[in-house]
PDB file of C-alpha atoms in Angstrom:
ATOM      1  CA  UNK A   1       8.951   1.046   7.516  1.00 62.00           C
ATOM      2  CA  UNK A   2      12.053   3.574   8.900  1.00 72.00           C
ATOM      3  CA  UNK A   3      11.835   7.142   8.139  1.00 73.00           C
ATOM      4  CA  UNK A   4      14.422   8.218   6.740  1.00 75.00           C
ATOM      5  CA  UNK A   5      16.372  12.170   7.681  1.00 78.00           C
ATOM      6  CA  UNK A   6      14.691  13.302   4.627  1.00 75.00           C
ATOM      7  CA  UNK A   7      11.602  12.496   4.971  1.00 80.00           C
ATOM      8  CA  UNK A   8      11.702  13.776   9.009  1.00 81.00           C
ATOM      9  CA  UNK A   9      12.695  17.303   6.971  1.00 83.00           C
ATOM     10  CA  UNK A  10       9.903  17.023   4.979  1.00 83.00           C
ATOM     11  CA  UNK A  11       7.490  17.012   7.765  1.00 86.00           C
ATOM     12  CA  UNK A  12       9.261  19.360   9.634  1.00 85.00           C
ATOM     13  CA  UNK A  13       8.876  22.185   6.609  1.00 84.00           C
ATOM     14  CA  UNK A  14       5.053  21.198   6.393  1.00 87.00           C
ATOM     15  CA  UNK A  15       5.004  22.078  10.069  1.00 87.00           C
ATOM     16  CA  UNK A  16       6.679  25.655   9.482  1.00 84.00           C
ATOM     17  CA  UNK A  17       4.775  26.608   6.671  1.00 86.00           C
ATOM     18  CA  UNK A  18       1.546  25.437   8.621  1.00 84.00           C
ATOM     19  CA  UNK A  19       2.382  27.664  11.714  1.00 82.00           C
ATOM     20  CA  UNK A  20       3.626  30.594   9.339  1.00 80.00           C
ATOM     21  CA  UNK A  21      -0.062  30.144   7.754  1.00 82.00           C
ATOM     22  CA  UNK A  22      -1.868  30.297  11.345  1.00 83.00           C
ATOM     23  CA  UNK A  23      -2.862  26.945  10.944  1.00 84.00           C
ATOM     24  CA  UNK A  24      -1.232  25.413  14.490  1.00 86.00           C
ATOM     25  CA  UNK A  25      -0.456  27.143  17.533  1.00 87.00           C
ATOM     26  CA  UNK A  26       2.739  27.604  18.468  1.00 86.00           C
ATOM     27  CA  UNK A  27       3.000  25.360  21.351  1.00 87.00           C
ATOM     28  CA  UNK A  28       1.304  22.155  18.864  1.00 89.00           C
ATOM     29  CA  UNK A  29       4.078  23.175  16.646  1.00 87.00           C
ATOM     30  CA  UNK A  30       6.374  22.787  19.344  1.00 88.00           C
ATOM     31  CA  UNK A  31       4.897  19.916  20.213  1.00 90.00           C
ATOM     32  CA  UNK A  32       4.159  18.085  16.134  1.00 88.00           C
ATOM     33  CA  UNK A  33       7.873  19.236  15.490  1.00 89.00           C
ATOM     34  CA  UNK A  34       9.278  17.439  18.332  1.00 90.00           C
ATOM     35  CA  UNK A  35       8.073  14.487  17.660  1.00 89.00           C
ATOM     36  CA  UNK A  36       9.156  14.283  14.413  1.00 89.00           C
ATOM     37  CA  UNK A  37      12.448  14.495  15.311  1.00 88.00           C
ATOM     38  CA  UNK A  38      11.955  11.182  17.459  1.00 88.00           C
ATOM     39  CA  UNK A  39      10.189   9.502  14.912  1.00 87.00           C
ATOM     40  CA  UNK A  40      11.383   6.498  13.909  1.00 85.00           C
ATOM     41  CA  UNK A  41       9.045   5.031  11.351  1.00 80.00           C
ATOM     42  CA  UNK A  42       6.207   6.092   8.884  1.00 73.00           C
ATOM     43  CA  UNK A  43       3.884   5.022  10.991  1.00 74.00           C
ATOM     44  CA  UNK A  44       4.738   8.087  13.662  1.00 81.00           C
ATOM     45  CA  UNK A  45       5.455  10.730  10.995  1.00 82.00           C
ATOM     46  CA  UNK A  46       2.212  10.610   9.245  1.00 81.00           C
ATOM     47  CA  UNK A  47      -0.439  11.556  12.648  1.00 82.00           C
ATOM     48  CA  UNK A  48       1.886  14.557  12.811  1.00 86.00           C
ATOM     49  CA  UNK A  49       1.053  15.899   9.013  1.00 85.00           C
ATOM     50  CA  UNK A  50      -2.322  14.206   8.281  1.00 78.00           C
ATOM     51  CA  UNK A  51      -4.454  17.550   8.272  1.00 79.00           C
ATOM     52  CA  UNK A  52      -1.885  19.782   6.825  1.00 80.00           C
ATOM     53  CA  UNK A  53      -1.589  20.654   3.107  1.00 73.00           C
ATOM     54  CA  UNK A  54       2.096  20.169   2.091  1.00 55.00           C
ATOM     55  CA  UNK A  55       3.844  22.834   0.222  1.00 54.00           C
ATOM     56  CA  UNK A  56       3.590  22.154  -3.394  1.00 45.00           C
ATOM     57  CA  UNK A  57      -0.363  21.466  -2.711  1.00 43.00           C
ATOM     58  CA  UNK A  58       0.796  17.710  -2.033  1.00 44.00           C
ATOM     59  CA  UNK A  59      -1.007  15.572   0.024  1.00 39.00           C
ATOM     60  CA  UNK A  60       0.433  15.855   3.408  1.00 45.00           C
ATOM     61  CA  UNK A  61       0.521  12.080   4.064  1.00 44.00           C
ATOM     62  CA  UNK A  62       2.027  11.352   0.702  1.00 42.00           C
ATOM     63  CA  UNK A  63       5.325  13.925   2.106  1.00 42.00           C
ATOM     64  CA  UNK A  64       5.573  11.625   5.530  1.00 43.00           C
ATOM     65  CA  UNK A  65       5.306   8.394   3.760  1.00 44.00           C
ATOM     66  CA  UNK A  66       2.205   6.147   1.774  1.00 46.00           C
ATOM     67  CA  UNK A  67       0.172   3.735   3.612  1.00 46.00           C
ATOM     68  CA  UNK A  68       0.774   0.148   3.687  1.00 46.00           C
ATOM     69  CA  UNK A  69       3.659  -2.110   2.590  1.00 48.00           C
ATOM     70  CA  UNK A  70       3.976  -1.175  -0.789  1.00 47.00           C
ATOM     71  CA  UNK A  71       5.066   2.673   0.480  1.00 52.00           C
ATOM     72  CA  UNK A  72       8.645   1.642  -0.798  1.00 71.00           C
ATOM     73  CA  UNK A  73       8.522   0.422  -4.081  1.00 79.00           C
ATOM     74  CA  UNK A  74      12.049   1.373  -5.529  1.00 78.00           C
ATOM     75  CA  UNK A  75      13.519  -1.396  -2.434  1.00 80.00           C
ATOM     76  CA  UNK A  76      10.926  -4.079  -4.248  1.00 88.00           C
ATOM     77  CA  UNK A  77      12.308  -3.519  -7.711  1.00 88.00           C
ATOM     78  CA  UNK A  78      14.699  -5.879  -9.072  1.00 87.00           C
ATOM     79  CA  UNK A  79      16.467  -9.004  -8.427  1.00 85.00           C
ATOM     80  CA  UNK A  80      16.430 -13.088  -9.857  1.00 90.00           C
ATOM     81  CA  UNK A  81      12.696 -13.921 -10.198  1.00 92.00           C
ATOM     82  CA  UNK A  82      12.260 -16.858  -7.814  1.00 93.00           C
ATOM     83  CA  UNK A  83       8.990 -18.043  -9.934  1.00 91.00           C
ATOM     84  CA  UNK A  84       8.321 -17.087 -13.534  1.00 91.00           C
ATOM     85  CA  UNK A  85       5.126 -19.634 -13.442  1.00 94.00           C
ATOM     86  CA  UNK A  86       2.880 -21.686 -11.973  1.00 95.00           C
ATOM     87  CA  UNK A  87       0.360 -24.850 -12.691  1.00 95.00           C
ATOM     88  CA  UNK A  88      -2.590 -27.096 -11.769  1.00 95.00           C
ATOM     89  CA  UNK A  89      -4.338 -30.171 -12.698  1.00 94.00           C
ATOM     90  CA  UNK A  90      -6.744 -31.163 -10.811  1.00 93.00           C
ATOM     91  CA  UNK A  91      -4.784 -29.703  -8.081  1.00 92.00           C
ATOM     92  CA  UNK A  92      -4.217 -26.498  -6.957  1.00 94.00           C
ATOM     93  CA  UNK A  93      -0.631 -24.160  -6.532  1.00 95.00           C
ATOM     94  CA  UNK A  94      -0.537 -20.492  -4.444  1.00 95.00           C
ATOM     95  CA  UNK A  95       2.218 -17.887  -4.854  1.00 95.00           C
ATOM     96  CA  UNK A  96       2.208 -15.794  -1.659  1.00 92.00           C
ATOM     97  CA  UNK A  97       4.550 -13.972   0.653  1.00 89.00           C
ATOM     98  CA  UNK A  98       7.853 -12.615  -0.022  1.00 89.00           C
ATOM     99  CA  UNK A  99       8.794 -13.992  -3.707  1.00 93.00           C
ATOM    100  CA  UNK A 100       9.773 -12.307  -6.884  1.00 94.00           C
ATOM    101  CA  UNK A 101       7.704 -12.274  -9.658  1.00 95.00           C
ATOM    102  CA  UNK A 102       9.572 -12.647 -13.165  1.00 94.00           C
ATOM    103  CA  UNK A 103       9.400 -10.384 -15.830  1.00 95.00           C
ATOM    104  CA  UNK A 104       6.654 -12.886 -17.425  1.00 96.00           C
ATOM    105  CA  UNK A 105       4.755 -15.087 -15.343  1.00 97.00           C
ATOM    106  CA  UNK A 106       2.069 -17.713 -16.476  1.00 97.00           C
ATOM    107  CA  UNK A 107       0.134 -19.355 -14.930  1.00 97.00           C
ATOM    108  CA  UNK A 108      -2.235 -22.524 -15.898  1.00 97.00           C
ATOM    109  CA  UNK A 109      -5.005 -24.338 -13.933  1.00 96.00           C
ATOM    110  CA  UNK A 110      -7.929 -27.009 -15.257  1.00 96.00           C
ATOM    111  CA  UNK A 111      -9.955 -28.591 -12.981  1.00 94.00           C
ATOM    112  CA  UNK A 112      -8.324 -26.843 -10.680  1.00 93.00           C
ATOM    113  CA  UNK A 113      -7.326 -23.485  -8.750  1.00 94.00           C
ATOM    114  CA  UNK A 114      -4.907 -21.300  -7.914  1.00 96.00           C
ATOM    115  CA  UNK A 115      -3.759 -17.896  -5.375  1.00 96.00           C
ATOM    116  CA  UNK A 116      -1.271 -15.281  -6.908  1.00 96.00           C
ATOM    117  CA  UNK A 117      -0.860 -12.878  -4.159  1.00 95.00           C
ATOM    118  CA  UNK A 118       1.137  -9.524  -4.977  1.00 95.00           C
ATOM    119  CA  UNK A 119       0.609  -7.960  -1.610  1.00 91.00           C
ATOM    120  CA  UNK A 120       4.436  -8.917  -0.134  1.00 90.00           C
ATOM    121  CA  UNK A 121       5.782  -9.797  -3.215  1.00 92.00           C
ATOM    122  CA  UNK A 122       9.114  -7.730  -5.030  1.00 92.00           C
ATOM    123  CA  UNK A 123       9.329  -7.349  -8.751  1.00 94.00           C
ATOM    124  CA  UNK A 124      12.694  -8.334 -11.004  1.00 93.00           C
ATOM    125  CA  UNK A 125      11.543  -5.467 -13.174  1.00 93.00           C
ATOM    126  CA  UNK A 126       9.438  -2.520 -13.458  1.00 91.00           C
ATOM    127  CA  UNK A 127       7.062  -3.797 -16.128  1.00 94.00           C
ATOM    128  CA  UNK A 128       5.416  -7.437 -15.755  1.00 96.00           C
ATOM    129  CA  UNK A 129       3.199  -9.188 -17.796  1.00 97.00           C
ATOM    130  CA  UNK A 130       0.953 -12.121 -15.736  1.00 97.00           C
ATOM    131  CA  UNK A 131      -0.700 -14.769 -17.774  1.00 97.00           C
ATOM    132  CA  UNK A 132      -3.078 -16.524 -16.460  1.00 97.00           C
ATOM    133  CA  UNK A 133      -5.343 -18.955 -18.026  1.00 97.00           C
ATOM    134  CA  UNK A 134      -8.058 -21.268 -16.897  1.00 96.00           C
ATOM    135  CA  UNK A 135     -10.569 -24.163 -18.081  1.00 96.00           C
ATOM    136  CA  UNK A 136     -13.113 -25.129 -15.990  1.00 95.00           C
ATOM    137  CA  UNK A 137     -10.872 -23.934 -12.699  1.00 93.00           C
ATOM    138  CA  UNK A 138     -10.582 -20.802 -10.857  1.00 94.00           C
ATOM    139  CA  UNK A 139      -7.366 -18.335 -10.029  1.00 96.00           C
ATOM    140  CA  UNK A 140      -7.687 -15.274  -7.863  1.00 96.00           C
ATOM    141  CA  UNK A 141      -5.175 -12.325  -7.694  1.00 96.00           C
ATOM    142  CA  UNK A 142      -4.370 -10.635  -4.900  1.00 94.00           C
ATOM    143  CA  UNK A 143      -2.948  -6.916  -5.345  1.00 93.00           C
ATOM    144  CA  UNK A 144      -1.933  -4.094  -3.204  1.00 90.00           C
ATOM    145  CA  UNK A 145      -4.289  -0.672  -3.260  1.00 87.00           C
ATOM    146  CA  UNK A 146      -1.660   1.510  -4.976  1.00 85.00           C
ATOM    147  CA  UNK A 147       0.257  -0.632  -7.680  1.00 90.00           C
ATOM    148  CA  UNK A 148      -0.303  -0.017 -11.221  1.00 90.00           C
ATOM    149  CA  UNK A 149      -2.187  -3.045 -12.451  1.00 93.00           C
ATOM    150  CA  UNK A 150      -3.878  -3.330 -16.084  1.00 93.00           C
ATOM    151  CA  UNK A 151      -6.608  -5.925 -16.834  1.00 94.00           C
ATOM    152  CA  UNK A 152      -7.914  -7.458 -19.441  1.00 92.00           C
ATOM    153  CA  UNK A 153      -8.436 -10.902 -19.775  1.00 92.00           C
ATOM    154  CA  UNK A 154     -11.318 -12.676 -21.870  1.00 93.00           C
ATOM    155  CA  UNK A 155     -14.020 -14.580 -20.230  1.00 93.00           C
ATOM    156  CA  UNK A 156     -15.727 -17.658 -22.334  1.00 93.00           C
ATOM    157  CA  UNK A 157     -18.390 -18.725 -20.257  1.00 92.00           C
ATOM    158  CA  UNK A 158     -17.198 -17.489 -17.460  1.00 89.00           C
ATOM    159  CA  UNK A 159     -15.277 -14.333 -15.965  1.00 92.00           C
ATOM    160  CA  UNK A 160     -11.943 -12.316 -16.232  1.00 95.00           C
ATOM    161  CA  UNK A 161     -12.312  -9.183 -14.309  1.00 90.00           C
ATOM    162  CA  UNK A 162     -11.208  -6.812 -11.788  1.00 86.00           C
ATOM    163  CA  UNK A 163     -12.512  -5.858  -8.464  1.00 81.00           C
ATOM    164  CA  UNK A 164     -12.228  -4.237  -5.093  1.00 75.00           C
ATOM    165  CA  UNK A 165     -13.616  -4.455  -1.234  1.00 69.00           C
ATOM    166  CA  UNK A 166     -11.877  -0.957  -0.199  1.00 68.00           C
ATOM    167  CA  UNK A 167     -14.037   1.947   1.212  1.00 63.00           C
ATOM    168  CA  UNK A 168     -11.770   4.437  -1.236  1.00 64.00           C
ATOM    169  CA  UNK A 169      -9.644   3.556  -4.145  1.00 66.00           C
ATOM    170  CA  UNK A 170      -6.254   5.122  -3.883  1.00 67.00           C
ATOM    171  CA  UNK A 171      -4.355   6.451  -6.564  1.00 73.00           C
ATOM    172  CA  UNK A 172      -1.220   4.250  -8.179  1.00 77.00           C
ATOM    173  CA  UNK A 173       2.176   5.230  -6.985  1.00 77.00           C
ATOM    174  CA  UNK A 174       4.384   6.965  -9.246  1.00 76.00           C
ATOM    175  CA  UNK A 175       7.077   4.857  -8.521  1.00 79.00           C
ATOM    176  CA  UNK A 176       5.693   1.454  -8.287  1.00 86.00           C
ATOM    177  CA  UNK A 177       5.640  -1.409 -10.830  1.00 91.00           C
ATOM    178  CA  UNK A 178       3.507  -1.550 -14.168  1.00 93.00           C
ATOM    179  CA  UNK A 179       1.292  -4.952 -13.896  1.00 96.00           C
ATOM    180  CA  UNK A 180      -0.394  -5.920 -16.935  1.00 96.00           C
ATOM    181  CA  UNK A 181      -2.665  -9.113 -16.135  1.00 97.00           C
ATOM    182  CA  UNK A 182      -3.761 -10.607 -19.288  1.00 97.00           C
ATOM    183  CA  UNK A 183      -5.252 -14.052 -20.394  1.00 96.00           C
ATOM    184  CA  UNK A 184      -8.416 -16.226 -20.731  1.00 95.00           C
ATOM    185  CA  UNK A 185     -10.671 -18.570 -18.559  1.00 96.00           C
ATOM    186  CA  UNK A 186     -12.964 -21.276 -20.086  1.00 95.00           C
ATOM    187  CA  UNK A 187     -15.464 -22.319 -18.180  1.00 94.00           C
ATOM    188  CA  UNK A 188     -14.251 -20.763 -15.099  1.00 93.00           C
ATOM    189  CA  UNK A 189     -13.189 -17.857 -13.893  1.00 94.00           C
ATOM    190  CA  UNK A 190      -9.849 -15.336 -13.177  1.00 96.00           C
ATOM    191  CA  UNK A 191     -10.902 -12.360 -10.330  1.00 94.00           C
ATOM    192  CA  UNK A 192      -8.257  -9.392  -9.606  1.00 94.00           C
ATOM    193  CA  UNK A 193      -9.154  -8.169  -6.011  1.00 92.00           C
ATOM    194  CA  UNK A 194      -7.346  -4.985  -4.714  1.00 90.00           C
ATOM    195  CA  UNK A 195      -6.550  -5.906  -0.973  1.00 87.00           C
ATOM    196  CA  UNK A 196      -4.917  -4.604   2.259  1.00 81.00           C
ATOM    197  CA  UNK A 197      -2.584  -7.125   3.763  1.00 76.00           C
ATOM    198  CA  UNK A 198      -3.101  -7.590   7.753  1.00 73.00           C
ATOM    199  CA  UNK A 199       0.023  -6.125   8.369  1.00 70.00           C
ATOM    200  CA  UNK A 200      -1.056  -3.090   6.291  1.00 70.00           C
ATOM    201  CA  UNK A 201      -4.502  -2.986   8.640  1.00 69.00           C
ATOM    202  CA  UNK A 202      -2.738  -2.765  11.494  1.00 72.00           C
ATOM    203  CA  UNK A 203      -0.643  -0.140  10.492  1.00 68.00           C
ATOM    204  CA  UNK A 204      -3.535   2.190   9.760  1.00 66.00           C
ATOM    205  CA  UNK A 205      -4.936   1.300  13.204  1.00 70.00           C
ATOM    206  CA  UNK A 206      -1.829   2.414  14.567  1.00 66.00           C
ATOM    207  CA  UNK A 207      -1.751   5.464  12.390  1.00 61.00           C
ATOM    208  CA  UNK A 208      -5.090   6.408  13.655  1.00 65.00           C
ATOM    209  CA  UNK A 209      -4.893   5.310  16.731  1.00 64.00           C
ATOM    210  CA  UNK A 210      -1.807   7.785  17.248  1.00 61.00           C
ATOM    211  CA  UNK A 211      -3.670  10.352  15.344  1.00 59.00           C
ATOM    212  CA  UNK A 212      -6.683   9.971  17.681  1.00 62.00           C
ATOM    213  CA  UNK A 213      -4.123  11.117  20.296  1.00 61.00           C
ATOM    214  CA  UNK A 214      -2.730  13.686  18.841  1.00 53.00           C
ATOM    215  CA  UNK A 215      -5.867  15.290  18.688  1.00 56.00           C
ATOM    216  CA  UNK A 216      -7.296  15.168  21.780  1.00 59.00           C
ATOM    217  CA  UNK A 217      -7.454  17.484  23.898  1.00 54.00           C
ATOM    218  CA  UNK A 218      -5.532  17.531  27.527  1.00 51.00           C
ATOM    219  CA  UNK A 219      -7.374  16.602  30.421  1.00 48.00           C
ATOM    220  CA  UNK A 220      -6.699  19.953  32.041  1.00 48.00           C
ATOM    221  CA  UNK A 221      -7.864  21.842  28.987  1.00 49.00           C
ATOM    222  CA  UNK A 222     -11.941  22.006  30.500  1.00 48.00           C
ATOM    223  CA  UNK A 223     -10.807  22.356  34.014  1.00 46.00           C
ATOM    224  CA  UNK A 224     -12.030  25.476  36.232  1.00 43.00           C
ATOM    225  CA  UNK A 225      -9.517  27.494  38.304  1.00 43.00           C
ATOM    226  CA  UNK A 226      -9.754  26.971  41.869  1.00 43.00           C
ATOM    227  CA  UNK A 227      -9.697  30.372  43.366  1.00 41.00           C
TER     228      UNK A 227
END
């Protein structure tokens, strides 16, 4: 995702107000505030601010930019729906990728299955209602860590439920869509799972990665003068 000049600003005054507090050196302030300047996407800007507080008492990543694809919700609001529903008998049908989920989707399966993935998707408005309902079948929903998403389906014999393989739950964005997922399954069974795409992983390598950097010290630093 590209930073925007605000956001670079943003980091820059977190910088200020860290040195002003004694929390970096002058030359890593130097150093942090340079690179800001360069930065081109989140991905740089949040290494530089990661162990700051933000003024405000804000988390410092949340100024540079939230992990993950969903960190620019407003740009994934709005739009024609390209699907407002979905079915399968004895069959199966996947939503996934870049689509746009209508204001009401439903979706039906018996005997059958079927894949709603949220994780790339963009929304035609803020608040969407999901239906999805199931005898003797199965449906999984895929959802990114920080969008707002409301359960509660009915299981009969089987399960409607929400759950999650992260190490840390993040809070919901302020800004990002309302998801209510609603329904029943008979005999089978609907799971919400709160997932990561792999381009989101491999963001937060490279976040770390860079942070890794950041933080270590020069080579030089241990060296003994020669006399």
């Amino acid at each position: 995702m590209r930073a925007s000049d605000a956001e670079r600003e943003r980091v820059a005054e977190t910088l200020r107000e860290a040195v002003a507090e004694g929390r970096l050196e002058m030359d890593e302030f130097e150093q942090r505030l340079d690179a800001t300047f360069k930065a081109r996407t989140h991905g740089e800007l949040v290494p530089l601010v990661r162990d700051l507080p933000a003024p405000g008492g804000r988390a410092a990543a949340a100024v540079a930019g939230r992990k993950g694809s969903s960190a620019n919700w407003p740009a994934r609001i709005g739009g024609a729906p390209t699907s407002s529903g979905a079915f399968a008998f004895w069959g199966g049908f996947s939503r996934k990728g870049r689509w746009t989920v209508g204001p009401k989707f439903t979706a039906f399966a018996m005997w059958g299955g079927g894949e709603i993935d949220l994780r790339e998707a963009h929304f035609a408005e803020r608040e969407v209602v999901i239906r999805c309902f199931t005898i003797m079948g199965g449906m999984q929903v895929t959802v990114p860590p920080d969008l707002n998403v409301q359960v509660n389906g009915l299981g009969i014999m089987g399960g409607f439920g929400e759950h999650s393989k992260l190490d840390e739950e993040p809070e919901p964005a302020p800004d990002a869509p309302r998801v209510r997922i609603t329904g029943f399954a008979l005999m089978g069974g609907v799971g919400v799972e709160r997932k990561r795409s792999k381009a989101e992983k491999r963001r937060l390598r490279e976040q770390e990665q860079e942070q890794g950097r950041l933080q270590k010290p020069d080579a030089g630093d241990g060296r003994k003068e020669l006399g």
